[in-house]
Amino acid sequence: MFNPSKEKTYMPVQDANVRNKNFDEVSLGYDCNSAINEANRCLNCKNTPCVSGCPVGVKIPDFIGKIKEGKFEEAYEIINNTNTLAAICGRVCPQENQCEKNCVRAKNGEAVAIGRLERFVADFHLNNSSDDNIKKVASKNQKVAVIGSGPAGLSCASELAKRGYQVTIFEALHLAGGVLVYGIPEFRLPKSIVQKQIDHLISLGVEIKTNVVIGKTITIEELKNTYNYKAIFIASGAGLPRFMNIENENANGVYSANEYLTRINLMKAYKETSDTPIVKANKVAVVGGGNVAMDAARCAKRMGAKEVYIIYRRSKEEMPARQEEVEHALEEGIEFKFLTNPISIGKDSNNFVNKIRCVKMKLGEPDASNRRSPIVIENSEFDIEVDCVIMAIGTSPNPLIRNSLSDLKVEKWGGIIVDEETNATSIESIYAGGDAVTGSATVILAMGAGKKAADSIDKYLSLKK
Amino acid sequence: MFKIIKKEILNPTVTLMKIEAPLIAKNAKAGQFVILRVSSDGERIPLTIADYDNNTITIIFQIVGATTYKLNQLNENDTILDVVGPLGNPTNTKDYKKVIVIGGGVGCAIAYPVAKQFHLEKSNVTSIIGFRNKDLIILENEFKQVSNQFYILTDDGSYNKKGFVTNQLEELLKQDSSYDLVIAIGPLVMMKAVCNLTKIYNVKTIVSMNSIMIDGTGMCGCCRLTVDGKTRFACIDGPDFDGHSIDFDEAIERSKMYHSIERNAYDHVCNLLKEEKKNV
Ligand code: FES
């Protein structure tokens, strides 16, 4: 029965003043009834504008159709055919810029809550199925190495394992998941969900080796010659944090968002039982306007900071962060300083940060990226007193692999150059994808790249046999 | 999991462990380090590879915080949860004919493989190693074996010559201007003092920076330092840097970032372990 409501079906969330003190998941997800209710808002458009907004082309009206019928497991199968990380994407994709942006219902009211429905279906599957009887054994005797266990690596490994290849994922950290475990906080993406996705991969026969840095522990040469991997997929991400190169940026209490988030998420600094030290700050400034900035700010609040500012040089409209994260941050008491840019950091006699000096900005003409570029307003300097600064202004591709592989062609800024159709690099049998190629982008784009590379690797290896 | 093959107490606060880690051992070179983790939810700490053979690596560590305390509780045949490496760039031991290798305290654990490597490459090696007192001396014989000239000092004179490594260094530099490299590894204040001295005598000086680290692969930036006015990461750009270009004062302050927090964690862990022992 069609649901004419102009608004999305409500998804319960933890109260803002409760959740800003804990690390439990903020959004609580739909139950069966609200999922069906929301699914019934879908018009099942013949030309599927939503699908064209999805970077991996999930058959959205089809899976929503199954939800309408209460066939949740079948809905899951439809998503899983194109997106093997649905529980993650349902939580972290910027749906408002992708599928939901094109939704016909958004022309007069809110879009169908495609992201929430995807999440519901994926969670339903995770809670009601088990991997116990999957136990797949590789049917092909060709070995493929995947470097990095973030979204691109996981999706590539899963595709190849399903096609019977012997896949090994190499991860530099002690835990698999890449940015999904060190970057995105527990309250936005519970680590148990990431772990379930990884366990699923293992049941498909994928081997995961943690504590291995390719280029250091094992070289690419060795992967090929000593260990006999027939193809390699580089998905080492864009881990190298950028700094602003302003005065006193190395003062104590100034973190890259990567470090701050890693200490909290991967190293569990928020738990009593953890040995991981972290500066316990009262007033925190986070510089940047993306999801990572929101994550860092919201973590700081949860770690007990009284005042947390997000400093962003453009205005709210230009912020790259997911809309829901911005709203949640606001509700949790994060203060936004738009059209503001830091020019220096101040420190006390013990080298600890004590203020951040900013200037006011205004928006000028649109630049090459079609965003209006910020211009400094003269004589607008002012100081904000802080005892912690977190730089969340982006990351560059990790240099370790390209430094150890001189033949690999890379862009000036470090991104690995690949053939757009195949994700092949300049070296035969080596493919690359995700942030290592594009620079920091989204989980879903990285996933899509992993899948595409898996197709190419499959083709390449089938011909070689 | 990484098995401890051998454990040796070198002095009351310094322990040596030989760990089974064939993959790391295979590609390890002098000057590189590993990052290890002893317990889940625990810290990741960098430790230099003091020695390696086909199958094992050797680490030498000082018990300074919660993690090293827990590490020291482990015994032969126990396993270490995570060890990753070899990380960082190897020390360049080629191209130098006459070098002075300086080790301070537990820094000798890092200086020793470097001295050994120079020796194997047929450089003339002068080693100067210094300790606070007699009880803290490590690796004396090992150093002797790879050095053409060898000096050992203690701050309080309780063993051999009394004084700092810089006193000995200055004596040598005054007499002889033919050294083409000084390499200094030890506490930051010692490395700073060495660099101030070698600047005067105009001798190229390399130091190994033991910054606070998490991943060791360039991901977090917590190991950053200022070299020649630019921000560099100790884990991927180092750990060796030209000592005359480093902002030591900043590095010294950064190394103290967590001192008060760590002290608490350390006391907490010590108390817990003492409690446990009482209850057994
Ligand atoms: S230890 Fe994280 S970047 Fe060096």
mmCIF file of N, CA and C in Angstrom, chain B residues 28-125:
data_model
loop_
_atom_site.group_PDB
_atom_site.id
_atom_site.type_symbol
_atom_site.label_atom_id
_atom_site.label_comp_id
_atom_site.label_asym_id
_atom_site.label_seq_id
_atom_site.Cartn_x
_atom_site.Cartn_y
_atom_site.Cartn_z
ATOM 1 N N ALA B 28 65.374 -7.218 7.353
ATOM 2 C CA ALA B 28 65.851 -6.217 8.312
ATOM 3 C C ALA B 28 67.260 -5.737 7.975
ATOM 4 N N LYS B 29 67.505 -4.454 8.253
ATOM 5 C CA LYS B 29 68.852 -3.891 8.108
ATOM 6 C C LYS B 29 69.131 -2.971 9.292
ATOM 7 N N ALA B 30 70.415 -2.708 9.535
ATOM 8 C CA ALA B 30 70.794 -1.858 10.668
ATOM 9 C C ALA B 30 70.103 -0.504 10.566
ATOM 10 N N GLY B 31 69.587 -0.039 11.696
ATOM 11 C CA GLY B 31 68.931 1.263 11.735
ATOM 12 C C GLY B 31 67.422 1.184 11.637
ATOM 13 N N GLN B 32 66.898 0.017 11.279
ATOM 14 C CA GLN B 32 65.444 -0.107 11.157
ATOM 15 C C GLN B 32 64.807 -0.518 12.484
ATOM 16 N N PHE B 33 63.492 -0.404 12.556
ATOM 17 C CA PHE B 33 62.822 -0.692 13.818
ATOM 18 C C PHE B 33 61.562 -1.530 13.593
ATOM 19 N N VAL B 34 60.998 -2.011 14.678
ATOM 20 C CA VAL B 34 59.702 -2.694 14.628
ATOM 21 C C VAL B 34 58.735 -1.925 15.520
ATOM 22 N N ILE B 35 57.443 -2.172 15.326
ATOM 23 C CA ILE B 35 56.456 -1.652 16.261
ATOM 24 C C ILE B 35 55.769 -2.862 16.861
ATOM 25 N N LEU B 36 55.613 -2.859 18.167
ATOM 26 C CA LEU B 36 54.965 -4.026 18.761
ATOM 27 C C LEU B 36 53.870 -3.637 19.731
ATOM 28 N N ARG B 37 53.038 -4.619 20.016
ATOM 29 C CA ARG B 37 51.891 -4.431 20.887
ATOM 30 C C ARG B 37 51.818 -5.661 21.778
ATOM 31 N N VAL B 38 51.658 -5.458 23.055
ATOM 32 C CA VAL B 38 51.732 -6.570 23.989
ATOM 33 C C VAL B 38 50.349 -7.086 24.362
ATOM 34 N N SER B 39 49.361 -6.193 24.437
ATOM 35 C CA SER B 39 48.028 -6.642 24.834
ATOM 36 C C SER B 39 46.977 -5.987 23.958
ATOM 37 N N SER B 40 45.838 -6.624 23.847
ATOM 38 C CA SER B 40 44.781 -6.014 23.051
ATOM 39 C C SER B 40 44.341 -4.758 23.795
ATOM 40 N N ASP B 41 43.958 -3.753 23.048
ATOM 41 C CA ASP B 41 43.680 -2.409 23.580
ATOM 42 C C ASP B 41 44.947 -1.731 24.101
ATOM 43 N N GLY B 42 46.099 -2.371 23.893
ATOM 44 C CA GLY B 42 47.347 -1.771 24.365
ATOM 45 C C GLY B 42 47.940 -0.829 23.341
ATOM 46 N N GLU B 43 49.012 -0.185 23.755
ATOM 47 C CA GLU B 43 49.712 0.764 22.901
ATOM 48 C C GLU B 43 50.544 0.051 21.850
ATOM 49 N N ARG B 44 50.913 0.782 20.821
ATOM 50 C CA ARG B 44 51.893 0.300 19.851
ATOM 51 C C ARG B 44 53.159 1.103 20.099
ATOM 52 N N ILE B 45 54.286 0.427 20.352
ATOM 53 C CA ILE B 45 55.513 1.175 20.616
ATOM 54 C C ILE B 45 56.620 0.755 19.647
ATOM 55 N N PRO B 46 57.425 1.721 19.215
ATOM 56 C CA PRO B 46 58.534 1.402 18.307
ATOM 57 C C PRO B 46 59.767 0.953 19.090
ATOM 58 N N LEU B 47 60.452 -0.064 18.613
ATOM 59 C CA LEU B 47 61.721 -0.500 19.202
ATOM 60 C C LEU B 47 62.675 -0.847 18.066
ATOM 61 N N THR B 48 63.923 -0.432 18.227
ATOM 62 C CA THR B 48 64.883 -0.678 17.157
ATOM 63 C C THR B 48 65.319 -2.136 17.128
ATOM 64 N N ILE B 49 65.599 -2.610 15.933
ATOM 65 C CA ILE B 49 66.100 -3.970 15.774
ATOM 66 C C ILE B 49 67.589 -3.942 16.124
ATOM 67 N N ALA B 50 67.943 -4.573 17.238
ATOM 68 C CA ALA B 50 69.322 -4.509 17.707
ATOM 69 C C ALA B 50 70.202 -5.530 16.990
ATOM 70 N N ASP B 51 69.563 -6.596 16.503
ATOM 71 C CA ASP B 51 70.318 -7.632 15.808
ATOM 72 C C ASP B 51 69.309 -8.524 15.086
ATOM 73 N N TYR B 52 69.794 -9.292 14.113
ATOM 74 C CA TYR B 52 68.886 -10.196 13.411
ATOM 75 C C TYR B 52 69.684 -11.321 12.787
ATOM 76 N N ASP B 53 69.056 -12.480 12.655
ATOM 77 C CA ASP B 53 69.650 -13.566 11.864
ATOM 78 C C ASP B 53 68.562 -14.089 10.936
ATOM 79 N N ASN B 54 68.674 -15.319 10.467
ATOM 80 C CA ASN B 54 67.712 -15.808 9.483
ATOM 81 C C ASN B 54 66.286 -15.846 9.993
ATOM 82 N N ASN B 55 66.150 -16.117 11.254
ATOM 83 C CA ASN B 55 64.840 -16.460 11.766
ATOM 84 C C ASN B 55 64.349 -15.510 12.850
ATOM 85 N N THR B 56 65.296 -14.789 13.465
ATOM 86 C CA THR B 56 64.911 -14.000 14.640
ATOM 87 C C THR B 56 65.370 -12.557 14.529
ATOM 88 N N ILE B 57 64.705 -11.726 15.328
ATOM 89 C CA ILE B 57 65.206 -10.368 15.537
ATOM 90 C C ILE B 57 65.436 -10.205 17.036
ATOM 91 N N THR B 58 66.347 -9.295 17.387
ATOM 92 C CA THR B 58 66.613 -9.024 18.797
ATOM 93 C C THR B 58 66.190 -7.601 19.103
ATOM 94 N N ILE B 59 65.478 -7.451 20.209
ATOM 95 C CA ILE B 59 65.156 -6.100 20.661
ATOM 96 C C ILE B 59 65.732 -5.910 22.050
ATOM 97 N N ILE B 60 66.094 -4.674 22.354
ATOM 98 C CA ILE B 60 66.594 -4.344 23.684
ATOM 99 C C ILE B 60 65.793 -3.139 24.134
ATOM 100 N N PHE B 61 65.151 -3.270 25.280
ATOM 101 C CA PHE B 61 64.287 -2.162 25.683
ATOM 102 C C PHE B 61 64.476 -1.804 27.138
ATOM 103 N N GLN B 62 64.183 -0.543 27.419
ATOM 104 C CA GLN B 62 64.231 -0.049 28.775
ATOM 105 C C GLN B 62 62.803 -0.010 29.303
ATOM 106 N N ILE B 63 62.646 -0.390 30.564
ATOM 107 C CA ILE B 63 61.300 -0.408 31.134
ATOM 108 C C ILE B 63 60.962 1.009 31.579
ATOM 109 N N VAL B 64 60.155 1.680 30.747
ATOM 110 C CA VAL B 64 59.863 3.080 31.030
ATOM 111 C C VAL B 64 58.374 3.350 31.175
ATOM 112 N N GLY B 65 57.536 2.466 30.675
ATOM 113 C CA GLY B 65 56.108 2.753 30.724
ATOM 114 C C GLY B 65 55.323 1.464 30.849
ATOM 115 N N ALA B 66 53.998 1.605 30.741
ATOM 116 C CA ALA B 66 53.117 0.460 30.939
ATOM 117 C C ALA B 66 53.428 -0.665 29.946
ATOM 118 N N THR B 67 53.658 -0.291 28.690
ATOM 119 C CA THR B 67 53.840 -1.319 27.669
ATOM 120 C C THR B 67 55.153 -2.074 27.847
ATOM 121 N N THR B 68 56.246 -1.321 28.090
ATOM 122 C CA THR B 68 57.523 -2.008 28.281
ATOM 123 C C THR B 68 57.502 -2.817 29.575
ATOM 124 N N TYR B 69 56.735 -2.346 30.553
ATOM 125 C CA TYR B 69 56.614 -3.110 31.801
ATOM 126 C C TYR B 69 55.930 -4.447 31.520
ATOM 127 N N LYS B 70 54.834 -4.382 30.777
ATOM 128 C CA LYS B 70 54.110 -5.619 30.434
ATOM 129 C C LYS B 70 54.976 -6.536 29.576
ATOM 130 N N LEU B 71 55.722 -5.930 28.650
ATOM 131 C CA LEU B 71 56.597 -6.713 27.786
ATOM 132 C C LEU B 71 57.619 -7.467 28.636
ATOM 133 N N ASN B 72 58.135 -6.783 29.621
ATOM 134 C CA ASN B 72 59.155 -7.377 30.477
ATOM 135 C C ASN B 72 58.607 -8.509 31.353
ATOM 136 N N GLN B 73 57.288 -8.547 31.503
ATOM 137 C CA GLN B 73 56.673 -9.633 32.267
ATOM 138 C C GLN B 73 56.683 -10.950 31.482
ATOM 139 N N LEU B 74 56.859 -10.839 30.163
ATOM 140 C CA LEU B 74 56.845 -12.051 29.339
ATOM 141 C C LEU B 74 58.165 -12.793 29.467
ATOM 142 N N ASN B 75 58.097 -14.103 29.258
ATOM 143 C CA ASN B 75 59.294 -14.928 29.400
ATOM 144 C C ASN B 75 59.544 -15.752 28.148
ATOM 145 N N GLU B 76 60.647 -16.470 28.144
ATOM 146 C CA GLU B 76 60.952 -17.346 27.020
ATOM 147 C C GLU B 76 59.771 -18.269 26.752
ATOM 148 N N ASN B 77 59.508 -18.489 25.461
ATOM 149 C CA ASN B 77 58.395 -19.316 24.988
ATOM 150 C C ASN B 77 57.024 -18.639 25.071
ATOM 151 N N ASP B 78 56.943 -17.491 25.741
ATOM 152 C CA ASP B 78 55.711 -16.706 25.648
ATOM 153 C C ASP B 78 55.676 -16.061 24.262
ATOM 154 N N THR B 79 54.527 -15.505 23.909
ATOM 155 C CA THR B 79 54.455 -14.841 22.609
ATOM 156 C C THR B 79 54.062 -13.381 22.762
ATOM 157 N N ILE B 80 54.537 -12.593 21.808
ATOM 158 C CA ILE B 80 54.155 -11.179 21.754
ATOM 159 C C ILE B 80 53.019 -11.076 20.744
ATOM 160 N N LEU B 81 51.998 -10.332 21.105
ATOM 161 C CA LEU B 81 50.780 -10.273 20.302
ATOM 162 C C LEU B 81 51.037 -9.826 18.861
ATOM 163 N N ASP B 82 51.648 -8.666 18.705
ATOM 164 C CA ASP B 82 51.878 -8.120 17.363
ATOM 165 C C ASP B 82 53.283 -7.556 17.251
ATOM 166 N N VAL B 83 53.948 -7.877 16.167
ATOM 167 C CA VAL B 83 55.234 -7.241 15.852
ATOM 168 C C VAL B 83 55.209 -6.954 14.356
ATOM 169 N N VAL B 84 55.470 -5.722 13.971
ATOM 170 C CA VAL B 84 55.470 -5.399 12.549
ATOM 171 C C VAL B 84 56.760 -4.670 12.176
ATOM 172 N N GLY B 85 57.288 -4.988 11.013
ATOM 173 C CA GLY B 85 58.527 -4.352 10.571
ATOM 174 C C GLY B 85 59.128 -5.146 9.423
ATOM 175 N N PRO B 86 60.328 -4.885 9.035
ATOM 176 C CA PRO B 86 61.179 -3.794 9.516
ATOM 177 C C PRO B 86 60.713 -2.448 8.962
ATOM 178 N N LEU B 87 60.626 -1.450 9.819
ATOM 179 C CA LEU B 87 60.131 -0.145 9.404
ATOM 180 C C LEU B 87 61.266 0.876 9.360
ATOM 181 N N GLY B 88 61.003 1.975 8.693
ATOM 182 C CA GLY B 88 62.003 3.033 8.587
ATOM 183 C C GLY B 88 63.075 2.694 7.569
ATOM 184 N N ASN B 89 63.946 3.653 7.305
ATOM 185 C CA ASN B 89 65.018 3.443 6.335
ATOM 186 C C ASN B 89 66.270 2.956 7.048
ATOM 187 N N PRO B 90 66.976 2.012 6.433
ATOM 188 C CA PRO B 90 68.231 1.547 7.032
ATOM 189 C C PRO B 90 69.231 2.702 7.107
ATOM 190 N N THR B 91 70.141 2.611 8.054
ATOM 191 C CA THR B 91 71.217 3.594 8.152
ATOM 192 C C THR B 91 72.152 3.419 6.963
ATOM 193 N N ASN B 92 72.534 4.537 6.352
ATOM 194 C CA ASN B 92 73.487 4.448 5.248
ATOM 195 C C ASN B 92 74.884 4.242 5.818
ATOM 196 N N THR B 93 75.398 3.035 5.673
ATOM 197 C CA THR B 93 76.708 2.732 6.252
ATOM 198 C C THR B 93 77.791 2.646 5.180
ATOM 199 N N LYS B 94 77.381 2.956 3.956
ATOM 200 C CA LYS B 94 78.381 2.975 2.882
ATOM 201 C C LYS B 94 78.968 4.378 2.795
ATOM 202 N N ASP B 95 79.966 4.542 1.995
ATOM 203 C CA ASP B 95 80.539 5.850 1.660
ATOM 204 C C ASP B 95 81.276 6.552 2.804
ATOM 205 N N TYR B 96 81.481 5.898 3.929
ATOM 206 C CA TYR B 96 82.228 6.579 4.990
ATOM 207 C C TYR B 96 83.426 5.732 5.397
ATOM 208 N N LYS B 97 84.577 6.403 5.530
ATOM 209 C CA LYS B 97 85.798 5.656 5.845
ATOM 210 C C LYS B 97 86.117 5.664 7.322
ATOM 211 N N LYS B 98 85.864 6.799 7.953
ATOM 212 C CA LYS B 98 86.284 6.935 9.339
ATOM 213 C C LYS B 98 85.138 7.549 10.143
ATOM 214 N N VAL B 99 84.545 6.722 10.981
ATOM 215 C CA VAL B 99 83.330 7.192 11.656
ATOM 216 C C VAL B 99 83.466 7.086 13.172
ATOM 217 N N ILE B 100 82.725 7.964 13.846
ATOM 218 C CA ILE B 100 82.583 7.852 15.296
ATOM 219 C C ILE B 100 81.134 7.463 15.569
ATOM 220 N N VAL B 101 80.951 6.348 16.280
ATOM 221 C CA VAL B 101 79.598 5.936 16.656
ATOM 222 C C VAL B 101 79.426 6.202 18.145
ATOM 223 N N ILE B 102 78.393 6.969 18.474
ATOM 224 C CA ILE B 102 78.173 7.316 19.881
ATOM 225 C C ILE B 102 76.858 6.702 20.357
ATOM 226 N N GLY B 103 76.917 6.005 21.479
ATOM 227 C CA GLY B 103 75.703 5.435 22.056
ATOM 228 C C GLY B 103 75.521 5.925 23.476
ATOM 229 N N GLY B 104 74.312 6.322 23.811
ATOM 230 C CA GLY B 104 74.043 6.769 25.177
ATOM 231 C C GLY B 104 72.991 5.890 25.806
ATOM 232 N N GLY B 105 73.309 5.265 26.939
ATOM 233 C CA GLY B 105 72.344 4.435 27.663
ATOM 234 C C GLY B 105 71.775 3.345 26.779
ATOM 235 N N VAL B 106 70.449 3.192 26.823
ATOM 236 C CA VAL B 106 69.819 2.130 26.052
ATOM 237 C C VAL B 106 69.926 2.392 24.548
ATOM 238 N N GLY B 107 70.280 3.631 24.179
ATOM 239 C CA GLY B 107 70.524 3.964 22.773
ATOM 240 C C GLY B 107 71.636 3.108 22.177
ATOM 241 N N CYS B 108 72.472 2.540 23.050
ATOM 242 C CA CYS B 108 73.538 1.652 22.576
ATOM 243 C C CYS B 108 72.966 0.448 21.833
ATOM 244 N N ALA B 109 71.751 0.079 22.191
ATOM 245 C CA ALA B 109 71.106 -1.047 21.519
ATOM 246 C C ALA B 109 70.913 -0.749 20.040
ATOM 247 N N ILE B 110 70.744 0.532 19.722
ATOM 248 C CA ILE B 110 70.559 0.925 18.331
ATOM 249 C C ILE B 110 71.911 1.204 17.702
ATOM 250 N N ALA B 111 72.800 1.786 18.514
ATOM 251 C CA ALA B 111 74.112 2.165 17.990
ATOM 252 C C ALA B 111 74.938 0.922 17.647
ATOM 253 N N TYR B 112 74.733 -0.142 18.412
ATOM 254 C CA TYR B 112 75.562 -1.332 18.190
ATOM 255 C C TYR B 112 75.411 -1.926 16.782
ATOM 256 N N PRO B 113 74.197 -2.233 16.310
ATOM 257 C CA PRO B 113 74.113 -2.803 14.955
ATOM 258 C C PRO B 113 74.676 -1.868 13.893
ATOM 259 N N VAL B 114 74.590 -0.567 14.151
ATOM 260 C CA VAL B 114 75.130 0.395 13.197
ATOM 261 C C VAL B 114 76.661 0.307 13.193
ATOM 262 N N ALA B 115 77.251 0.260 14.390
ATOM 263 C CA ALA B 115 78.705 0.132 14.491
ATOM 264 C C ALA B 115 79.171 -1.160 13.815
ATOM 265 N N LYS B 116 78.396 -2.214 14.060
ATOM 266 C CA LYS B 116 78.743 -3.517 13.481
ATOM 267 C C LYS B 116 78.706 -3.452 11.956
ATOM 268 N N GLN B 117 77.687 -2.786 11.433
ATOM 269 C CA GLN B 117 77.549 -2.691 9.989
ATOM 270 C C GLN B 117 78.707 -1.898 9.378
ATOM 271 N N PHE B 118 79.073 -0.781 10.013
ATOM 272 C CA PHE B 118 80.234 -0.009 9.541
ATOM 273 C C PHE B 118 81.477 -0.884 9.538
ATOM 274 N N HIS B 119 81.605 -1.657 10.604
ATOM 275 C CA HIS B 119 82.764 -2.535 10.737
ATOM 276 C C HIS B 119 82.789 -3.554 9.586
ATOM 277 N N LEU B 120 81.647 -4.132 9.296
ATOM 278 C CA LEU B 120 81.568 -5.111 8.205
ATOM 279 C C LEU B 120 81.876 -4.471 6.867
ATOM 280 N N GLU B 121 81.533 -3.195 6.734
ATOM 281 C CA GLU B 121 81.812 -2.488 5.475
ATOM 282 C C GLU B 121 83.236 -1.927 5.468
ATOM 283 N N LYS B 122 84.020 -2.298 6.447
ATOM 284 C CA LYS B 122 85.448 -1.959 6.519
ATOM 285 C C LYS B 122 85.737 -0.492 6.798
ATOM 286 N N SER B 123 84.812 0.195 7.450
ATOM 287 C CA SER B 123 85.141 1.560 7.892
ATOM 288 C C SER B 123 85.994 1.451 9.151
ATOM 289 N N ASN B 124 86.723 2.524 9.431
ATOM 290 C CA ASN B 124 87.419 2.619 10.697
ATOM 291 C C ASN B 124 86.413 3.150 11.724
ATOM 292 N N VAL B 125 86.131 2.329 12.744
ATOM 293 C CA VAL B 125 85.062 2.672 13.687
ATOM 294 C C VAL B 125 85.631 3.060 15.050
#
